Amino acid sequence: MGDGESRPLVAGRLRDGQWHGVDTAAAVLLALAFGASETLRDGGGAGAVAAALWLPVAVRRRRPLLVLYPLLAGAVLAMLFTGWEESWLPVAAVLYTVGAREPRRPSVTALVCSLGAVAAAVALVPRPVPASGVASGVLLASSMMTLPWLVGTAQREQRSYAELAARQAVTDERLRIARELHDVVAHHLTVIAVRAEVARAVASTDPQEAGRTLALVGSAGRTALTEMRRMLGVLRAPGDGTDPGTAVGLADLPALADGAGPRVELSVDPGPPLPPGVELAAYRIVQEALTNAVKHAGSADCRVRVSRTDPGAVEIEVVNDAPPRSPSRLPARRPDGGHGLVGMRERAAVCGGTLSAGPLAAGGFRVHARLPCAPDTAR
């Protein structure tokens, strides 16, 4: 739905200055209408009072509370000294704005004060009616002031929730992009660092192996730059519908395995396409598992298997049989243990799946994930 379809026909197109003009015109027209009516019924004095009470409605948007309390005092005096019982009507109009624009506590205080003052004034207006008539008048005035306030309060709460949802959406998007950047940088830089060490170690004894390893380093660097440019391009041009994560999936696993090293055994069962979110999660889980293998085991000797055990789920298994490097050669670990396993579990949980990871009895490490997918996309 476009912006023009989602906005109200009039309210969504008026600016603040134009709304002030609408308020001024409405206040003047109401002042003339009620002033003329009261003049015909009770004389010029009552008409002047009615007109004077409606005119402050023109500035109700600027300072609602500063308009309300003087207007409330004037309305009470008008009821007591002129007998105009409908003087609570302009108060009700301003109460709507108070409910829509002011915070909860001053807004509730304003409503309580208005109800108490107007109810007391209506009850004290001298007129030859029984107590039941007075009670009905108080109830009518209270109801007609409370309803606009409730409508205004509902609009304020709706705006508040919409703003909160918008802020949460921005936060979620930033976290998602940060997670994507972490996956890209952690994987490729780990491959580059480890392969560069291997190339240096074998440069004098096996120049051909060193050359192949340096080629992998160059490929990993170019791939990382390509993915980061794509994601940063989305950040520079938000709202164009581009998702930095949807460009990678199971079809990119062979390139990922080749970039990690020549000793990755990859098996991907052919099957119907997965939902984009599930496919991205599967790719990133494999990527992070290979990163951990290169980083902590010093080897990319892995078996990667992606299979469709049933039409409603995809299973991912990454096994590294290589024993871990000696402590002296292990990279320094962060005090918090890093975010690799946490990120993989989070991705699986977002898809409604599960992930288990742990060392093997004979050495090495195994990561296993099961991600459900919608039945209609699995067929």
XYZ file of C-alpha atoms in Angstrom:
379
model
C 0.000 0.000 0.000
C 1.444 3.363 -0.950
C 1.675 6.406 1.229
C -1.183 8.069 -0.513
C -3.442 5.116 0.207
C -2.450 4.702 3.855
C -3.009 8.321 4.884
C -6.386 9.874 5.637
C -7.861 11.889 2.795
C -7.637 15.236 4.637
C -5.931 14.805 8.015
C -2.799 13.250 6.537
C -2.267 16.199 4.175
C -2.746 19.225 6.464
C 0.240 20.855 8.136
C 0.279 22.445 11.577
C -0.259 25.954 10.209
C -3.208 24.769 8.158
C -4.717 23.054 11.211
C -4.430 26.300 13.153
C -6.361 27.976 10.356
C -9.043 25.296 10.547
C -9.275 25.762 14.322
C -9.594 29.518 13.951
C -12.349 29.229 11.366
C -14.223 26.665 13.454
C -13.911 28.767 16.615
C -15.210 31.878 14.879
C -18.143 30.034 13.317
C -19.102 28.389 16.620
C -18.773 31.687 18.455
C -21.107 33.351 15.945
C -23.584 30.481 16.024
C -23.800 30.127 19.818
C -23.523 33.879 20.340
C -26.453 34.527 18.017
C -28.495 31.739 19.615
C -27.914 32.997 23.166
C -28.553 36.596 22.116
C -31.936 35.656 20.714
C -32.809 33.638 23.815
C -31.289 35.564 26.745
C -30.044 38.867 25.366
C -26.783 40.394 24.189
C -24.877 39.698 27.417
C -25.376 35.947 27.196
C -24.488 36.031 23.495
C -21.223 37.876 24.195
C -20.314 35.348 26.896
C -21.005 32.414 24.555
C -18.882 33.967 21.813
C -16.054 34.707 24.255
C -15.978 31.106 25.485
C -15.711 29.633 21.988
C -12.950 31.908 20.677
C -10.091 30.340 22.779
C -10.701 27.059 20.939
C -8.771 28.623 18.043
C -5.462 28.276 19.952
C -6.117 24.953 21.676
C -3.324 23.133 19.787
C -0.548 25.458 20.913
C -0.906 25.191 24.691
C -3.884 22.968 25.569
C -3.542 23.210 29.356
C -2.980 26.978 29.332
C -6.150 27.310 27.273
C -8.172 24.816 29.309
C -7.971 26.198 32.839
C -8.902 29.859 32.053
C -11.637 28.540 29.771
C -12.878 26.259 32.553
C -13.035 29.191 34.974
C -14.955 31.229 32.420
C -17.373 28.389 31.764
C -18.130 27.975 35.480
C -18.736 31.717 35.887
C -20.948 31.747 32.797
C -23.098 28.930 34.215
C -23.438 30.605 37.595
C -24.089 34.182 36.475
C -25.732 33.883 33.077
C -27.361 30.447 33.387
C -25.895 29.218 30.093
C -25.680 25.513 30.926
C -24.020 24.549 27.614
C -20.860 26.490 28.458
C -19.120 23.131 29.052
C -19.151 22.489 25.278
C -15.977 24.515 24.504
C -14.356 22.865 27.530
C -15.105 19.472 25.975
C -13.501 20.566 22.700
C -10.294 21.572 24.489
C -10.326 18.386 26.591
C -10.042 16.389 23.387
C -6.813 18.216 22.554
C -5.529 17.797 26.126
C -6.101 14.033 25.894
C -4.437 13.838 22.473
C -1.356 15.950 23.218
C -0.567 16.042 26.925
C 1.106 13.304 29.019
C -1.100 10.959 30.992
C -0.816 12.525 34.471
C -1.567 16.187 33.598
C -4.216 14.989 31.158
C -6.038 12.974 33.838
C -5.713 15.870 36.293
C -7.256 18.228 33.741
C -10.191 15.876 33.175
C -10.872 15.442 36.886
C -10.752 19.201 37.521
C -13.036 19.889 34.563
C -15.577 17.266 35.581
C -15.649 18.440 39.175
C -15.927 22.154 38.373
C -18.515 21.798 35.615
C -20.611 19.264 37.558
C -20.692 21.566 40.591
C -21.629 24.564 38.448
C -24.386 22.667 36.620
C -25.795 21.518 39.955
C -25.755 25.064 41.353
C -27.423 26.758 38.391
C -30.828 27.990 39.688
C -33.688 26.431 37.754
C -37.118 25.069 38.663
C -36.398 21.387 38.079
C -36.411 18.406 40.472
C -33.233 16.781 41.769
C -33.475 14.088 39.113
C -33.286 16.737 36.404
C -30.215 18.250 38.022
C -28.595 14.830 38.227
C -29.316 14.134 34.570
C -27.819 17.498 33.615
C -24.650 16.750 35.599
C -24.426 13.287 34.033
C -24.905 14.658 30.515
C -22.232 17.329 30.968
C -19.790 14.827 32.483
C -20.356 12.293 29.709
C -20.032 14.827 26.914
C -16.703 16.019 28.330
C -15.311 12.563 29.054
C -15.968 11.120 25.594
C -13.803 13.641 23.667
C -11.038 13.202 26.235
C -11.156 9.429 25.779
C -10.971 9.765 21.996
C -7.985 12.103 22.270
C -6.252 9.802 24.749
C -6.767 6.822 22.447
C -5.154 8.739 19.596
C -2.188 9.706 21.781
C -1.695 6.077 22.842
C -1.938 4.944 19.227
C 0.753 7.425 18.189
C 2.910 6.358 21.111
C 2.650 2.690 20.174
C 3.351 3.479 16.530
C 6.480 5.446 17.454
C 7.614 2.653 19.766
C 7.061 0.081 17.028
C 9.010 2.233 14.565
C 11.929 2.578 16.989
C 11.884 -1.155 17.670
C 11.870 -1.867 13.935
C 14.929 0.361 13.483
C 16.682 -1.393 16.379
C 15.844 -4.827 14.996
C 17.126 -3.853 11.563
C 20.373 -2.526 13.011
C 20.871 -5.735 14.989
C 20.150 -7.838 11.918
C 22.651 -5.905 9.794
C 25.203 -6.037 12.636
C 24.751 -9.800 12.773
C 25.225 -10.069 9.013
C 28.370 -7.940 9.180
C 29.693 -10.062 12.035
C 29.157 -13.245 10.022
C 30.837 -11.837 6.925
C 33.798 -10.254 8.681
C 34.375 -13.078 11.165
C 34.300 -15.801 8.537
C 36.386 -14.228 5.811
C 38.941 -12.552 8.059
C 39.421 -15.804 9.969
C 40.024 -17.658 6.710
C 42.428 -14.946 5.556
C 44.384 -14.939 8.813
C 44.693 -18.721 9.121
C 45.508 -19.293 5.446
C 48.096 -16.530 5.517
C 49.805 -18.311 8.420
C 49.719 -21.572 6.465
C 51.188 -19.890 3.379
C 54.006 -18.409 5.401
C 54.735 -21.755 7.038
C 54.971 -23.698 3.758
C 56.399 -20.953 1.556
C 59.949 -22.331 1.710
C 59.092 -26.046 1.521
C 56.049 -26.161 -0.777
C 55.727 -23.049 -2.971
C 52.823 -24.518 -4.934
C 50.745 -25.075 -1.777
C 51.651 -21.573 -0.643
C 50.434 -20.209 -3.968
C 47.122 -22.082 -3.754
C 46.660 -20.866 -0.175
C 47.353 -17.255 -1.125
C 44.800 -17.579 -3.942
C 42.231 -18.612 -1.328
C 43.201 -15.584 0.737
C 42.591 -13.291 -2.227
C 39.255 -14.944 -3.041
C 38.064 -14.650 0.567
C 39.027 -10.979 0.660
C 37.181 -10.175 -2.571
C 34.088 -12.039 -1.406
C 34.081 -10.188 1.916
C 34.380 -6.830 0.158
C 31.510 -7.703 -2.204
C 29.154 -8.695 0.644
C 30.071 -5.675 2.755
C 29.535 -3.296 -0.179
C 26.076 -4.777 -0.719
C 25.087 -4.355 2.933
C 26.538 -0.853 3.219
C 24.691 0.078 0.043
C 21.429 -0.889 1.728
C 22.343 1.292 4.711
C 22.964 4.261 2.433
C 19.640 3.825 0.596
C 17.084 2.559 3.126
C 13.544 1.741 2.155
C 14.264 0.416 -1.312
C 13.144 -3.095 -0.428
C 16.621 -4.602 -0.724
C 17.537 -7.194 1.847
C 21.292 -7.643 2.325
C 20.771 -11.185 3.497
C 18.601 -12.592 0.727
C 21.476 -12.605 -1.808
C 23.068 -15.688 -0.212
C 21.595 -19.129 0.269
C 22.179 -22.833 -0.237
C 23.282 -22.264 -3.823
C 26.254 -20.292 -2.474
C 27.501 -23.089 -0.192
C 29.935 -24.542 -2.781
C 31.657 -21.158 -3.101
C 31.709 -20.867 0.687
C 33.284 -24.319 1.018
C 35.882 -23.539 -1.652
C 36.768 -20.310 0.102
C 37.189 -21.992 3.463
C 39.752 -24.438 2.060
C 40.245 -27.448 -0.225
C 39.308 -30.027 2.403
C 35.607 -29.344 2.938
C 33.318 -32.208 1.975
C 29.964 -30.707 1.033
C 26.701 -32.574 0.519
C 23.477 -30.697 -0.241
C 20.359 -32.722 -0.995
C 18.365 -31.276 -3.889
C 14.857 -30.358 -2.979
C 12.161 -27.713 -3.271
C 13.244 -24.145 -2.501
C 13.261 -23.057 1.117
C 11.722 -19.860 2.465
C 14.262 -16.990 2.163
C 14.658 -16.618 5.923
C 15.313 -20.328 6.436
C 17.759 -20.450 3.532
C 19.687 -17.477 4.883
C 19.787 -19.001 8.370
C 21.094 -22.307 6.971
C 23.832 -20.543 5.019
C 24.933 -18.462 8.004
C 24.980 -21.476 10.334
C 27.258 -23.351 7.940
C 29.412 -20.253 7.524
C 29.822 -19.756 11.266
C 30.546 -23.456 11.844
C 33.313 -23.377 9.203
C 34.664 -20.188 10.765
C 34.891 -21.892 14.146
C 36.612 -24.910 12.589
C 39.246 -22.750 10.944
C 39.699 -20.554 13.990
C 39.837 -23.094 16.814
C 40.895 -26.354 15.153
C 43.367 -24.825 12.747
C 41.883 -26.914 9.980
C 39.038 -26.730 7.517
C 38.756 -30.516 7.261
C 34.969 -30.602 7.622
C 31.966 -32.521 6.448
C 28.969 -30.341 5.691
C 25.638 -32.026 5.081
C 22.368 -30.236 4.309
C 19.466 -32.654 3.964
C 15.681 -32.606 3.797
C 14.714 -35.334 6.278
C 11.043 -34.567 5.775
C 9.068 -32.037 3.707
C 8.669 -29.756 6.693
C 12.268 -29.323 7.855
C 15.879 -29.034 6.753
C 18.769 -30.475 8.763
C 22.291 -29.080 8.823
C 25.311 -30.948 10.130
C 28.868 -29.655 10.190
C 31.485 -32.036 11.603
C 35.162 -31.276 12.055
C 37.255 -34.319 13.027
C 40.560 -32.520 13.372
C 41.948 -32.292 16.910
C 42.259 -28.786 18.257
C 45.538 -26.922 17.978
C 47.878 -26.821 20.900
C 47.116 -24.069 23.434
C 50.229 -22.138 22.407
C 48.927 -21.839 18.846
C 45.336 -21.074 19.654
C 44.228 -17.464 19.081
C 43.476 -15.467 22.189
C 39.852 -16.003 23.190
C 37.618 -13.234 24.361
C 36.509 -13.271 28.000
C 32.880 -13.701 26.958
C 33.665 -16.646 24.687
C 32.636 -14.843 21.494
C 29.283 -14.783 19.757
C 29.540 -17.619 17.239
C 27.495 -20.313 18.973
C 25.125 -17.719 20.404
C 24.508 -16.305 16.930
C 23.881 -19.757 15.433
C 21.396 -20.659 18.170
C 19.661 -17.299 17.722
C 19.281 -17.835 13.981
C 17.862 -21.307 14.527
C 15.464 -20.023 17.201
C 14.203 -17.218 14.949
C 13.187 -19.867 12.404
C 11.543 -21.961 15.128
C 14.313 -24.563 14.978
C 16.901 -26.029 17.299
C 20.690 -26.195 17.294
C 23.104 -28.349 19.240
C 26.878 -28.018 19.266
C 29.629 -29.720 21.182
C 32.930 -31.617 21.042
C 33.133 -35.195 19.783
C 34.466 -38.012 21.979
C 37.289 -38.817 19.561
C 38.183 -35.178 18.994
C 36.750 -32.523 16.792
C 33.463 -30.671 16.931
C 29.905 -31.155 15.631
C 27.170 -28.638 14.927
C 23.672 -29.897 14.179
C 20.632 -27.747 13.402
C 17.078 -28.524 12.425
C 15.085 -25.702 10.835
C 11.382 -26.120 10.123
C 9.948 -24.617 6.963
C 6.384 -23.867 5.936
C 4.593 -26.835 4.348
C 3.415 -24.793 1.387
C 6.993 -23.836 0.506
C 8.308 -27.333 1.070
C 6.152 -29.022 -1.519
